Short mmCIF file of C-alpha atoms in Angstrom, two decimals:
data_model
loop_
_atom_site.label_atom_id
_atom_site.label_comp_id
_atom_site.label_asym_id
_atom_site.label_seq_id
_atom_site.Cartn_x
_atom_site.Cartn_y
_atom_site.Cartn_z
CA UNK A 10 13.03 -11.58 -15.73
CA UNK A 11 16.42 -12.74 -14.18
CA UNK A 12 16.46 -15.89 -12.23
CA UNK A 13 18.88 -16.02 -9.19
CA UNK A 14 20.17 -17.79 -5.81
CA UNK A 15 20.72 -15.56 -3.04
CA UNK A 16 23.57 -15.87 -1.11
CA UNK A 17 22.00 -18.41 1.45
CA UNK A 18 20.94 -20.54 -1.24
CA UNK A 19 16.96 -19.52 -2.08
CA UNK A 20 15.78 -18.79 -5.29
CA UNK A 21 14.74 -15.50 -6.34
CA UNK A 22 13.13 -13.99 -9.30
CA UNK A 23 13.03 -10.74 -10.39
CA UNK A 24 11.50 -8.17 -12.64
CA UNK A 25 14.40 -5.88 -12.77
CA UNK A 26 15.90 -5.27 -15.90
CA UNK A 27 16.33 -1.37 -16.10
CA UNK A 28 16.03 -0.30 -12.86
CA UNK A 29 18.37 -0.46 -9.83
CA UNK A 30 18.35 -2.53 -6.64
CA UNK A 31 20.43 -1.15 -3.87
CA UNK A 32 22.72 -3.59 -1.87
CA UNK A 33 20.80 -3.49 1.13
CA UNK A 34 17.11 -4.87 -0.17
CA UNK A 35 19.40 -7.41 -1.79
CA UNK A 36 20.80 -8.79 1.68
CA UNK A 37 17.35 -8.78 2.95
CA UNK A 38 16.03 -10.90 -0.64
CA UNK A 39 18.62 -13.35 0.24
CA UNK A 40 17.67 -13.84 3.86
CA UNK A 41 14.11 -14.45 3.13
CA UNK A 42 14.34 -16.48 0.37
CA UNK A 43 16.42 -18.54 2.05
CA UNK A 44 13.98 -19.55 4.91
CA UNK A 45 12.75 -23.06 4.98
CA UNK A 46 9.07 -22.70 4.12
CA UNK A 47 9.37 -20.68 0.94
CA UNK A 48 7.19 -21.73 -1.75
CA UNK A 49 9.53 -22.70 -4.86
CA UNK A 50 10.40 -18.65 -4.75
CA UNK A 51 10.56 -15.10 -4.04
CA UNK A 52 8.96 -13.12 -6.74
CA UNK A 53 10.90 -9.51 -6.77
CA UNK A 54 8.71 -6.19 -8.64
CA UNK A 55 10.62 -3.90 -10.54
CA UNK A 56 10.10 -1.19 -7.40
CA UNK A 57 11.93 -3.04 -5.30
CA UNK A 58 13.94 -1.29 -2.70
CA UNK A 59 14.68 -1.73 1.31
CA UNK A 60 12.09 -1.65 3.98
CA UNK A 61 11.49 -2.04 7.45
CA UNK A 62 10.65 -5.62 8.26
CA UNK A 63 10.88 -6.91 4.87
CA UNK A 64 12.17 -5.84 0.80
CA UNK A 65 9.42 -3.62 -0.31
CA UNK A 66 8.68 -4.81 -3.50
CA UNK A 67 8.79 -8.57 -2.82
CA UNK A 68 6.28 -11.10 -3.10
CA UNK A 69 6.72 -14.47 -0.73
CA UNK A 70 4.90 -17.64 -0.70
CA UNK A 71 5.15 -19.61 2.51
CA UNK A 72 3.92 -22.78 3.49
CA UNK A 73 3.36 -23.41 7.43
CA UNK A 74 4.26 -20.38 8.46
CA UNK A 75 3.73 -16.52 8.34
CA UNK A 76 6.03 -13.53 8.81
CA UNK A 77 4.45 -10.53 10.52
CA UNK A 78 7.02 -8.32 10.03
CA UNK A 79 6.93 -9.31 6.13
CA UNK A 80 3.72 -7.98 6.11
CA UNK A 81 4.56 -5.19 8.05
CA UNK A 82 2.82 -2.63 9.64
CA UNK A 83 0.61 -0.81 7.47
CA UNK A 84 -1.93 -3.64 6.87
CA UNK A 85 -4.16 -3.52 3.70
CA UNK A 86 -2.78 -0.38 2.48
CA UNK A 87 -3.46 -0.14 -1.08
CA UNK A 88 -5.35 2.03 -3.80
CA UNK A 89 -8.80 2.89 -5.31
CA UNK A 90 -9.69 4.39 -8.40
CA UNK A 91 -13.03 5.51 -10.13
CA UNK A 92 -13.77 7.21 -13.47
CA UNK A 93 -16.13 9.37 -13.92
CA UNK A 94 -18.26 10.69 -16.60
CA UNK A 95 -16.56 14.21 -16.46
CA UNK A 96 -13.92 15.49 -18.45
CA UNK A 97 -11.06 17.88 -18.62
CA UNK A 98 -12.75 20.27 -19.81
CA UNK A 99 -15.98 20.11 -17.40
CA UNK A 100 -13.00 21.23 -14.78
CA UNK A 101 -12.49 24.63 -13.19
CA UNK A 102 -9.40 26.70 -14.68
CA UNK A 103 -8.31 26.59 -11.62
CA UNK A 104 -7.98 23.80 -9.44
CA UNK A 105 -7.77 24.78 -5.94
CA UNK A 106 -11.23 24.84 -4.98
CA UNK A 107 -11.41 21.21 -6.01
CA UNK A 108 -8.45 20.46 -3.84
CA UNK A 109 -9.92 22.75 -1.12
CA UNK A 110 -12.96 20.67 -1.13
CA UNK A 111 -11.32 17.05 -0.77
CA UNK A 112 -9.28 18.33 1.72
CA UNK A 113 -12.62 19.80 3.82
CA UNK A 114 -13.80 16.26 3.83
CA UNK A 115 -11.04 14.25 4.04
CA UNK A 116 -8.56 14.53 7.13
CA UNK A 117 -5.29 14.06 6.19
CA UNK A 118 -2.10 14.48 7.73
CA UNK A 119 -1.19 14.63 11.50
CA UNK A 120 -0.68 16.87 14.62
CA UNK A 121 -1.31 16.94 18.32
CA UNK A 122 1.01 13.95 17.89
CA UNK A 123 -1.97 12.61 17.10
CA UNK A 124 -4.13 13.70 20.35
CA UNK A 125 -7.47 14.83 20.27
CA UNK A 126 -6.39 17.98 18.15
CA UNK A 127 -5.09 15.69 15.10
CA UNK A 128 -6.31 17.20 12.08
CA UNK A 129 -5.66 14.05 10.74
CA UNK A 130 -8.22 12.34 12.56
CA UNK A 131 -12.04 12.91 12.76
CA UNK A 132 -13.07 14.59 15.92
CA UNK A 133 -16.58 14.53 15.76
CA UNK A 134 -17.12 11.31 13.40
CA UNK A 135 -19.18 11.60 10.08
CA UNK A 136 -22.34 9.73 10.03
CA UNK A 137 -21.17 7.46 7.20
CA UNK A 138 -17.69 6.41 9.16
CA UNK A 139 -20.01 5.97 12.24
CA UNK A 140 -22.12 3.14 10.91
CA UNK A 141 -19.32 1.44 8.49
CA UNK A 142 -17.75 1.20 12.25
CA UNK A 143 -20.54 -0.28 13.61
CA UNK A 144 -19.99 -3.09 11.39
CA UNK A 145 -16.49 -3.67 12.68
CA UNK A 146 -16.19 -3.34 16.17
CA UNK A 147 -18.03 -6.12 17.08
CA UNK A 148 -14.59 -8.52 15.90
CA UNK A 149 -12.48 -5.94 16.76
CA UNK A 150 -13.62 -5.86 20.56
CA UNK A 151 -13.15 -9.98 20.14
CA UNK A 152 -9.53 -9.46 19.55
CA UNK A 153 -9.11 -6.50 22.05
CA UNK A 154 -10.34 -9.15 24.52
CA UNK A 155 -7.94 -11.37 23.88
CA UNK A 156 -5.01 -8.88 23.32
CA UNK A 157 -5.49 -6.19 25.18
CA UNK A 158 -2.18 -4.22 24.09
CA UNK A 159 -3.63 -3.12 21.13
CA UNK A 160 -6.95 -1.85 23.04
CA UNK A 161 -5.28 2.00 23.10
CA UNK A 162 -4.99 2.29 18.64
CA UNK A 163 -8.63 0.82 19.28
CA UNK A 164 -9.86 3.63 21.16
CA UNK A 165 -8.83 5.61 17.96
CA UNK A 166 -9.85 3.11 15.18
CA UNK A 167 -13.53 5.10 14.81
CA UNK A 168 -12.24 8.28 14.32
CA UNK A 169 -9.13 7.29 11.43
CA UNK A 170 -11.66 5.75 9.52
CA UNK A 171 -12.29 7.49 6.58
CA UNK A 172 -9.18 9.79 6.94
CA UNK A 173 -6.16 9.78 4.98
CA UNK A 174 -2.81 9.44 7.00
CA UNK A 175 0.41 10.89 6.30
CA UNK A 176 4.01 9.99 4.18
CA UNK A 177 3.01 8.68 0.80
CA UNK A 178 -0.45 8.59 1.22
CA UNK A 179 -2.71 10.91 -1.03
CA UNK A 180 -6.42 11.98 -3.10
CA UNK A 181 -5.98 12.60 -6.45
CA UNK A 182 -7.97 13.75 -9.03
CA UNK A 183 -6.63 12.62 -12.70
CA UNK A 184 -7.00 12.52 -16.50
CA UNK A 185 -6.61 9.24 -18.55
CA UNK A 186 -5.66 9.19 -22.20
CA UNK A 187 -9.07 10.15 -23.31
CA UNK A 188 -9.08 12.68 -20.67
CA UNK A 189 -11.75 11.05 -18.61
CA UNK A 190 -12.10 12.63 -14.99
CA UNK A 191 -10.87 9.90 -12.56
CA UNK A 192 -10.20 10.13 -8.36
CA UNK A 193 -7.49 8.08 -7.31
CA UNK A 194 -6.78 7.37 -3.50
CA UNK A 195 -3.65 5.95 -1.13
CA UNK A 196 -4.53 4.86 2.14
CA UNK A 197 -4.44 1.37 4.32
CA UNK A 198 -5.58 0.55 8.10
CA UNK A 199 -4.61 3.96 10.14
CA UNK A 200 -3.17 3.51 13.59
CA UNK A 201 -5.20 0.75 14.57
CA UNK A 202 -3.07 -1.36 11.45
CA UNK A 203 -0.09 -0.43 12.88
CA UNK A 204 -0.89 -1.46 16.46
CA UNK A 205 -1.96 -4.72 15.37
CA UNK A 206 0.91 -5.21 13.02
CA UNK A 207 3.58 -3.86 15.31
CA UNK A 208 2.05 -5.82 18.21
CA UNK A 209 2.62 -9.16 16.55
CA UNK A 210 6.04 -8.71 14.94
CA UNK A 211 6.97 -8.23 19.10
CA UNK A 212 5.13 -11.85 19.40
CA UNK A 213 6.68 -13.60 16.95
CA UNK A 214 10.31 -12.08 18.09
CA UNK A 215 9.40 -13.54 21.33
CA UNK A 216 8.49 -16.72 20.38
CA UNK A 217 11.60 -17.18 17.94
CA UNK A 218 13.91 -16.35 21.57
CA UNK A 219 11.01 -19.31 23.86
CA UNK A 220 12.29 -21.84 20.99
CA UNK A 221 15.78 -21.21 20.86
CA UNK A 222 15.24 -20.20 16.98
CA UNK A 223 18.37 -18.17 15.73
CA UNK A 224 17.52 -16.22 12.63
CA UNK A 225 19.43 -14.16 9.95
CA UNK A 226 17.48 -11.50 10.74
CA UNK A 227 15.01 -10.70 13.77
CA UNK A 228 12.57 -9.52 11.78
CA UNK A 229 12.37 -12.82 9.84
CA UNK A 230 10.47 -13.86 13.01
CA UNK A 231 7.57 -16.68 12.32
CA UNK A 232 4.55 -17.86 13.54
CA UNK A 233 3.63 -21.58 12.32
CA UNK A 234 0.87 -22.52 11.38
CA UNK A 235 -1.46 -24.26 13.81
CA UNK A 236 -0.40 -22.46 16.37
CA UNK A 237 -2.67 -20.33 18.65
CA UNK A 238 -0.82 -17.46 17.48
CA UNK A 239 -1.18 -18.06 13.74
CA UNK A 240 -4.72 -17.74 14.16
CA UNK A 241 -5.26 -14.92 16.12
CA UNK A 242 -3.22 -13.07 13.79
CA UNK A 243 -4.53 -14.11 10.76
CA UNK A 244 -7.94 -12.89 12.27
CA UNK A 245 -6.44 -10.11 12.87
CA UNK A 246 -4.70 -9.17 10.03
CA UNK A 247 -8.05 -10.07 7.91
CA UNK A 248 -9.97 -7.57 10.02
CA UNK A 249 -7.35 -5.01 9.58
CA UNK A 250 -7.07 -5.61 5.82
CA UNK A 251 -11.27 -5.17 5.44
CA UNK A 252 -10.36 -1.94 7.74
CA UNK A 253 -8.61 -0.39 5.53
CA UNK A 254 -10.68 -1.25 2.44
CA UNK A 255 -13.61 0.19 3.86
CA UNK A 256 -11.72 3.10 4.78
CA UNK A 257 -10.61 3.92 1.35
CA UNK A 258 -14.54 3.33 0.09
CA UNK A 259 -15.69 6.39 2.72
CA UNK A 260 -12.84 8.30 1.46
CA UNK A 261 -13.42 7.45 -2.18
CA UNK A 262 -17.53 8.91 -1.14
CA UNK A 263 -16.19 12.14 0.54
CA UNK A 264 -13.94 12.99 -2.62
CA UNK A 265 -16.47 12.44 -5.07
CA UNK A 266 -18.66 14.71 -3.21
CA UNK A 267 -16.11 17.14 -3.36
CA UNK A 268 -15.79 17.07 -6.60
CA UNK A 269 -19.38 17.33 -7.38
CA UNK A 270 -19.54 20.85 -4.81
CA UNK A 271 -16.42 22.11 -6.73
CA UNK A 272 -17.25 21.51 -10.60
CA UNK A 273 -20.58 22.81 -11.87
CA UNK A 274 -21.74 19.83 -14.00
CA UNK A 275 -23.55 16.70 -12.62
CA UNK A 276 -21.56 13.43 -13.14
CA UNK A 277 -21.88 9.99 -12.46
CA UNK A 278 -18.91 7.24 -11.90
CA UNK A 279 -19.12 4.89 -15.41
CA UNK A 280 -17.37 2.17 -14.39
CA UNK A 281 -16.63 -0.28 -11.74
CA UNK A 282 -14.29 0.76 -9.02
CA UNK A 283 -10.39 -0.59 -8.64
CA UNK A 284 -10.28 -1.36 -4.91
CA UNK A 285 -6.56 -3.31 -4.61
CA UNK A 286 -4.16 -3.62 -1.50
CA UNK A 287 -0.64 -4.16 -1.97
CA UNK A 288 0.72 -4.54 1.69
CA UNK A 289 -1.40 -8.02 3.13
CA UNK A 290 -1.41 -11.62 2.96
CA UNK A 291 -3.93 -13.64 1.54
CA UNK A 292 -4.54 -17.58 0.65
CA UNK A 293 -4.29 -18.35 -2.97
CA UNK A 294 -2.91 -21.42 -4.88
CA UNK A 295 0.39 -21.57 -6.48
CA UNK A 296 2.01 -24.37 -8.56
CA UNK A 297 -0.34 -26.57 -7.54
CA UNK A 298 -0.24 -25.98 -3.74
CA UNK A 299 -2.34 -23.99 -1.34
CA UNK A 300 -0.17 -21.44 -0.34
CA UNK A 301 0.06 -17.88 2.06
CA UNK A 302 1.05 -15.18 -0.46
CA UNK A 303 2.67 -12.09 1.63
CA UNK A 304 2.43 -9.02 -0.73
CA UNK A 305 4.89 -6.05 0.68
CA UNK A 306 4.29 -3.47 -1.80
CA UNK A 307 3.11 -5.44 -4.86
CA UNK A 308 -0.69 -6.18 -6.21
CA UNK A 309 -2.18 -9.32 -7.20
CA UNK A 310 -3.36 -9.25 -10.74
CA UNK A 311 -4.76 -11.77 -13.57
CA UNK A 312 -6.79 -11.02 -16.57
CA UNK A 313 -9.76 -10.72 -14.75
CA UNK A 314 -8.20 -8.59 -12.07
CA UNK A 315 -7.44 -4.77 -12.51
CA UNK A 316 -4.93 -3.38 -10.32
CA UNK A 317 -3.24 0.25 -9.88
CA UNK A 318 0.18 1.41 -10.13
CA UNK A 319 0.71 4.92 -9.14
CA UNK A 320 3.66 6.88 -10.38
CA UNK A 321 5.05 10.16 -7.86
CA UNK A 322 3.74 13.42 -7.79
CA UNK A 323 3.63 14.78 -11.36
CA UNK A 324 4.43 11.62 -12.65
CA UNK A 325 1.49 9.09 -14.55
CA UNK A 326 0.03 6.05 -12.72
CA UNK A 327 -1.55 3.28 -14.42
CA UNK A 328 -4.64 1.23 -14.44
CA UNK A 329 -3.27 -2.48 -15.10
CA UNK A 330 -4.53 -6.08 -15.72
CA UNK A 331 -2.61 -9.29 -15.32
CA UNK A 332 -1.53 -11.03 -18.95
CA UNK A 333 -1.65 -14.97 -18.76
CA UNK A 334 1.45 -16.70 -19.42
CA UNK A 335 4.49 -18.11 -17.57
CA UNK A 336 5.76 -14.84 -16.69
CA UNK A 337 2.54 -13.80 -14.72
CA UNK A 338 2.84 -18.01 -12.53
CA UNK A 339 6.18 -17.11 -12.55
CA UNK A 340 5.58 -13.70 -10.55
CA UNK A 341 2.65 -15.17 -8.78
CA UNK A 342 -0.06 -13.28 -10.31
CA UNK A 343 1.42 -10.17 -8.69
CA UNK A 344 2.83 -6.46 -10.11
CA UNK A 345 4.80 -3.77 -8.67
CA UNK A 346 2.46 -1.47 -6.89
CA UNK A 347 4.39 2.10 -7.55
CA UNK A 348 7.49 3.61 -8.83
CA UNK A 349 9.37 2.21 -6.18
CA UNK A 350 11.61 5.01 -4.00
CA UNK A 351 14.95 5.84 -5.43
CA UNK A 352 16.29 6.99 -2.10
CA UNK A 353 15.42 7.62 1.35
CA UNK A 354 13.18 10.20 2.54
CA UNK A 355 15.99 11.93 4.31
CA UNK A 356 18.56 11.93 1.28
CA UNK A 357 15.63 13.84 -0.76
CA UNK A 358 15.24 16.62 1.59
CA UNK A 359 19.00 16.87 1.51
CA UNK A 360 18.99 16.61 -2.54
CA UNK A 361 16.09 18.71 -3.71
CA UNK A 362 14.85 22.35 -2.93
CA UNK A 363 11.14 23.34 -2.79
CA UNK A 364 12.14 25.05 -5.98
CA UNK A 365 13.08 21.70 -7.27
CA UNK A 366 9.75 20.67 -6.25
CA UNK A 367 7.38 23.04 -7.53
CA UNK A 368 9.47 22.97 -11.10
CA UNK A 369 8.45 18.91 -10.62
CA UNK A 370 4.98 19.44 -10.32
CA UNK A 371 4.20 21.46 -12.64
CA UNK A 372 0.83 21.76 -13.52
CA UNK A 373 0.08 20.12 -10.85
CA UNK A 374 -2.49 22.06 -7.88
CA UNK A 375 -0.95 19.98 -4.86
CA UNK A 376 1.26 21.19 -1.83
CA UNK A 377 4.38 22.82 -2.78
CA UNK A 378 6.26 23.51 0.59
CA UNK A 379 9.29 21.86 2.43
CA UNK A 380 7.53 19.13 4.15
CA UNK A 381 6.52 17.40 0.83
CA UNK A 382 9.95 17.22 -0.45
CA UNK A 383 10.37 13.56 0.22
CA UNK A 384 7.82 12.77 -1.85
CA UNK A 385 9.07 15.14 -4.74
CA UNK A 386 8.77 12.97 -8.31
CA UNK A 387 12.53 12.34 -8.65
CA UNK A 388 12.86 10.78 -5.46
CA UNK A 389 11.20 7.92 -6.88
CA UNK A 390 12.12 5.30 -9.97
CA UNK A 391 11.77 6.41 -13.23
CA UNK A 392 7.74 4.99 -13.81
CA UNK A 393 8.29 4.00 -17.42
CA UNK A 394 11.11 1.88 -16.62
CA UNK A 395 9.21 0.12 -13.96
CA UNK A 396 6.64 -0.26 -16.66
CA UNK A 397 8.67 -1.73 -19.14
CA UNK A 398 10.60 -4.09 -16.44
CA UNK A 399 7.62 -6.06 -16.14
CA UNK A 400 5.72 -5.76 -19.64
CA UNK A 401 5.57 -9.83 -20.29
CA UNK A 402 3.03 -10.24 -17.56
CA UNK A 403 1.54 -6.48 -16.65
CA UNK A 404 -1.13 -4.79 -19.37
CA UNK A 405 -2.01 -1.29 -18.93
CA UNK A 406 -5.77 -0.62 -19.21
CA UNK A 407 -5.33 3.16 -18.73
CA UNK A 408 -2.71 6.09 -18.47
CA UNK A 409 -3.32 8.82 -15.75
CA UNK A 410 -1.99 11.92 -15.13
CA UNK A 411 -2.80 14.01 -11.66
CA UNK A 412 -3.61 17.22 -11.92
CA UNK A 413 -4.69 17.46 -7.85
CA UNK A 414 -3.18 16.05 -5.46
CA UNK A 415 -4.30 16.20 -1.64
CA UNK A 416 -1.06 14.65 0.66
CA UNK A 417 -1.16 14.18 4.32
#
């Protein structure tokens, strides 16, 4: 762990011996550590790199006050995992069918620009996304009625639940170190996430110019707590974050039944699911205090907790637990929750070929064209460094390797 003072004075600690942090998520550590209701400090995972609104990576504890665009816009994105009782060898020798059948009953991707003809989006709902919606709406009409801006991602809330999404999201099927048959899955809150995120970032910006409030940064834009605003995001961002678990649990359903369609023996799932986000904010207490804890791209662990950290395409991902100690108070019970890019999406199309790509993944039955290249394996962090960055406080329960993987 190194233990630092950004440039405008807040403290900052980090889990990044090993791996590089490019100028640019530094200058955005030091802004937001440096704001005045920081919670003794900002925890840094060893994936840390740059992202819109906030340092992807970063963990920050705030008292009075909540950052929207810290949070960002992909609300309760995160991970699930389930092992079954299958193993390697109960699989097919080849894999396609399996990846054929996930990707029959799991809509993934986007087109229309997302009209009526997105393949990424349900067009006649399935029964199972139909009533886990009926248990949502209700709250989500409450804050429609109150905010009506977001009522047009409403409209299309229904039909992205239990779908995939595009960029880094994905279905895998993988083999742990006893080469158990697991399905691990990438997903968050869909469009109607991003409307509600994106919707109160705008807020908060405004309110930051009503009070005369000159910032570093625009997107360091606050609401305090107490205010009207504060709540109605909060409720919100809680409904969004329950969103987007639910909508990995109907997607978790619709791969397993893919698998059992596409592999001849029965199977059960033998243990109990990892269900984690890593982009949200949640109460916990910290050092004594009741705090916010603002997770952009890390996962909350403790020895009781299991959490996931996926590697790239053709590289391992890990099921983790928390390891009590200093280190894990010290990084506020939190891990990284990936590899952590290496560069941007558009320097990896420029830098690799599809050739590079399918030499990559390798063993691998997953998309192997020009329009996955940005999410080729070496335009992420090297996983076992990220690993080993953060070994005082991370355990790893299980190593997986994918052998599918479905991307949108």
């Amino acid at each position: 762990m190194q233990v630092f003072q950004g440039a405008r004075g807040g403290l900052i600690k980090a889990w990044i011996d090993g791996v590089a942090v490019e100028d640019q998520a530094r200058k955005q550590l030091d802004n937001i550590a440096a704001m005045p209701f920081i919670h003794k400090h900002v925890a840094i995972m060893p994936d840390v790199h740059w992202g819109m609104g906030a340092t992807i990576g970063s963990v920050i504890p705030t008292k009075g006050a909540v950052i929207p665009a810290a949070v960002g816009v992909d609300l309760g994105c995160g991970m699930m995992a389930v092992r079954t009782t299958l193993t390697a060898s109960d699989l097919p020798d080849n894999l396609s069918g399996v990846r054929s059948a996930i990707e029959a009953r799991i809509p993934h991707g986007r087109t229309d620009n997302g009209g009526s003809n997105d393949r990424g989006a349900f067009g006649k709902v399935s029964p199972a996304s139909d009533a886990a919606f009926g248990g949502l709406h209700g709250e989500l009409q409450k804050i429609i009625d109150k905010h009506p801006k977001i009522s047009q991602a409403a409209a299309r809330a229904q039909n992205h639940l239990g779908t995939l999404g595009t960029g880094n999201h994905f279905v895998e099927v993988c083999l742990d170190e006893n080469q158990a048959v697991w399905i691990m899955l990438h997903s968050g809150s869909r469009g109607i996430g991003n409307r509600i995120g994106s919707y109160f970032i705008e807020r908060a910006k405004h309110e930051m110019k009503r009070w005369y409030i000159n910032l570093p940064d625009e997107d360091l834009a606050y609401l305090p707590e107490g205010s009207e605003l504060f709540g109605d995001y909060m409720g919100a961002v809680s409904w969004a974050q329950r969103f987007a678990r639910t909508n990995r649990e109907l997607m978790m359903t619709a791969a397993l039944e893919a698998l059992s369609v596409s592999v001849p023996k029965r199977f059960t799932c033998d243990c109990e699911a990892v269900n984690c986000h890593h982009n949200y904010v949640a109460h916990e207490r910290h050092f004594g205090s009741d705090v916010l804890v603002t997770r952009k791209g890390a996962v909350r662990i403790t020895p009781e907790t299991l959490g996931i950290i996926p590697g790239s395409m053709g590289a391992k991902s890990f099921i983790v637990r928390g390891i009590d100690g200093l280190a894990a108070a010290e990084a506020l019970c939190s891990c990284s929750h990936g590899a952590g890019r290496a560069m941007s999406r558009a320097e990896a199309k420029r830098r690799f070929t599809v050739e590079d790509h399918i030499k990559a993944t390798a063993g691998v039955e997953c998309r192997k064209d020009a329009d996955v290249i940005d999410e080729t394996p070496a335009a992420y962090k090297d996983i076992d460094a990220v690993m080993a960055a953060q070994a005082d406080h991370v355990e790893i329960v299980h190593t997986l390797r994918q052998v599918v993987c479905v991307k949108g």
